[in-house]
């Protein structure tokens, strides 16, 4: 009888090795150890096993609960979507491969719009193949043109009807009325020099200080501001500086 019992335990032990596919055991139990411990060990290995998470399809950056609910439950219902409340969290998730598509709600982030646009330009340089779209309820055409010219990523009006918004969100490159310059041509993204000057103005630096820091003549900085002002449709440099001050405030996209 004892021999039969030992044979049963040996058979159970062999089945355990085949079940958990573990050939690297460094310890062995007695053949008289109850089989229940084999099951506990198997459950422990499953609990502590490192399972790789499934890659994301979409990253949505917003703190607007209703917008995130509408997009995740209707537009992106059958896609793996993660909602981030800040850009730092989204930047970490952009490290994965394949890279997910990104939607940034400029009205739904706590950072000033000028800082968000600056981060988006950095992402554009880091990941040239990044697929991103910007959402905003901007009521000022000049602000919308400046946002559109800040990067190559399209800007979409978030207050559109559901059917129209769905069409724009599914397009690879959505172009709207504000992407047209005053002369009827498409807006060209701002150059690195132009953006750095605008960024310095938004921080409150004087034009003389900016000219000295960039080792450029004062009139060159003034000319650059005037050229950008003409492209986005503001009347003069003073209006452009006032616009940049608005963008440097929190929730400044709602102007």
Tab-separated table of C-alpha atoms in Angstrom, residues 58-144:
chain	number	residue	atom	x	y	z
A	58	UNK	CA	-4.280	56.171	-28.185
A	59	UNK	CA	-3.075	58.593	-25.514
A	60	UNK	CA	-5.539	61.330	-24.554
A	61	UNK	CA	-4.159	64.240	-22.539
A	62	UNK	CA	-6.977	66.082	-20.766
A	63	UNK	CA	-8.506	66.714	-17.359
A	64	UNK	CA	-11.969	67.243	-18.860
A	65	UNK	CA	-14.035	64.279	-17.669
A	66	UNK	CA	-16.830	64.760	-20.195
A	67	UNK	CA	-14.486	65.033	-23.169
A	68	UNK	CA	-12.535	61.940	-22.128
A	69	UNK	CA	-15.780	60.034	-21.583
A	70	UNK	CA	-17.130	60.992	-24.998
A	71	UNK	CA	-13.917	60.057	-26.801
A	72	UNK	CA	-13.228	56.798	-24.968
A	73	UNK	CA	-16.820	55.539	-24.991
A	74	UNK	CA	-17.792	56.541	-28.532
A	75	UNK	CA	-14.906	57.486	-30.829
A	76	UNK	CA	-12.214	55.175	-29.427
A	77	UNK	CA	-14.441	52.528	-27.873
A	78	UNK	CA	-12.678	49.581	-29.491
A	79	UNK	CA	-9.135	50.901	-29.047
A	80	UNK	CA	-6.839	50.727	-26.040
A	81	UNK	CA	-6.900	54.307	-24.754
A	82	UNK	CA	-5.174	55.828	-21.748
A	83	UNK	CA	-6.169	59.232	-20.356
A	84	UNK	CA	-3.339	61.379	-18.948
A	85	UNK	CA	-3.845	64.558	-16.942
A	86	UNK	CA	-0.429	66.076	-17.722
A	87	UNK	CA	2.263	66.007	-20.385
A	88	UNK	CA	4.860	64.311	-18.178
A	89	UNK	CA	2.742	61.172	-17.874
A	90	UNK	CA	2.099	61.134	-21.613
A	91	UNK	CA	5.800	61.533	-22.397
A	92	UNK	CA	6.612	58.388	-20.420
A	93	UNK	CA	4.052	56.378	-22.382
A	94	UNK	CA	5.415	57.631	-25.687
A	95	UNK	CA	8.514	55.516	-25.066
A	96	UNK	CA	6.640	52.314	-25.955
A	97	UNK	CA	6.758	50.569	-29.318
A	98	UNK	CA	4.665	50.809	-31.418
A	99	UNK	CA	4.044	54.432	-30.558
A	100	UNK	CA	0.396	55.321	-29.861
A	101	UNK	CA	-1.502	58.185	-31.429
A	102	UNK	CA	-1.746	61.292	-29.221
A	103	UNK	CA	-4.620	63.718	-28.704
A	104	UNK	CA	-3.921	66.793	-26.550
A	105	UNK	CA	-6.764	68.917	-25.221
A	106	UNK	CA	-5.182	72.371	-24.931
A	107	UNK	CA	-8.131	73.546	-22.839
A	108	UNK	CA	-7.932	70.583	-20.491
A	109	UNK	CA	-4.346	70.846	-19.209
A	110	UNK	CA	-3.202	72.919	-16.265
A	111	UNK	CA	0.028	74.121	-17.860
A	112	UNK	CA	0.097	77.449	-19.742
A	113	UNK	CA	-0.544	77.060	-23.458
A	114	UNK	CA	2.856	78.463	-24.411
A	115	UNK	CA	4.574	75.765	-22.313
A	116	UNK	CA	2.386	73.050	-23.830
A	117	UNK	CA	3.221	74.227	-27.343
A	118	UNK	CA	6.914	74.300	-26.473
A	119	UNK	CA	6.736	70.713	-25.205
A	120	UNK	CA	4.920	69.652	-28.378
A	121	UNK	CA	7.733	71.162	-30.484
A	122	UNK	CA	10.263	69.173	-28.451
A	123	UNK	CA	8.289	65.986	-29.040
A	124	UNK	CA	8.258	66.800	-32.744
A	125	UNK	CA	12.061	66.840	-32.772
A	126	UNK	CA	12.407	63.749	-30.578
A	127	UNK	CA	9.868	61.635	-32.478
A	128	UNK	CA	9.644	62.871	-36.090
A	129	UNK	CA	7.062	60.191	-36.937
A	130	UNK	CA	4.781	61.052	-34.019
A	131	UNK	CA	1.064	61.102	-34.875
A	132	UNK	CA	-0.586	63.864	-32.836
A	133	UNK	CA	-3.664	66.076	-32.945
A	134	UNK	CA	-4.480	69.151	-30.834
A	135	UNK	CA	-7.983	69.966	-29.591
A	136	UNK	CA	-9.083	73.450	-28.575
A	137	UNK	CA	-12.240	75.517	-28.131
A	138	UNK	CA	-10.339	78.663	-29.052
A	139	UNK	CA	-12.656	81.495	-30.054
A	140	UNK	CA	-9.860	83.790	-31.229
A	141	UNK	CA	-8.736	83.166	-34.801
A	142	UNK	CA	-5.300	84.718	-34.202
A	143	UNK	CA	-4.610	82.379	-31.262
A	144	UNK	CA	-5.724	79.399	-33.334
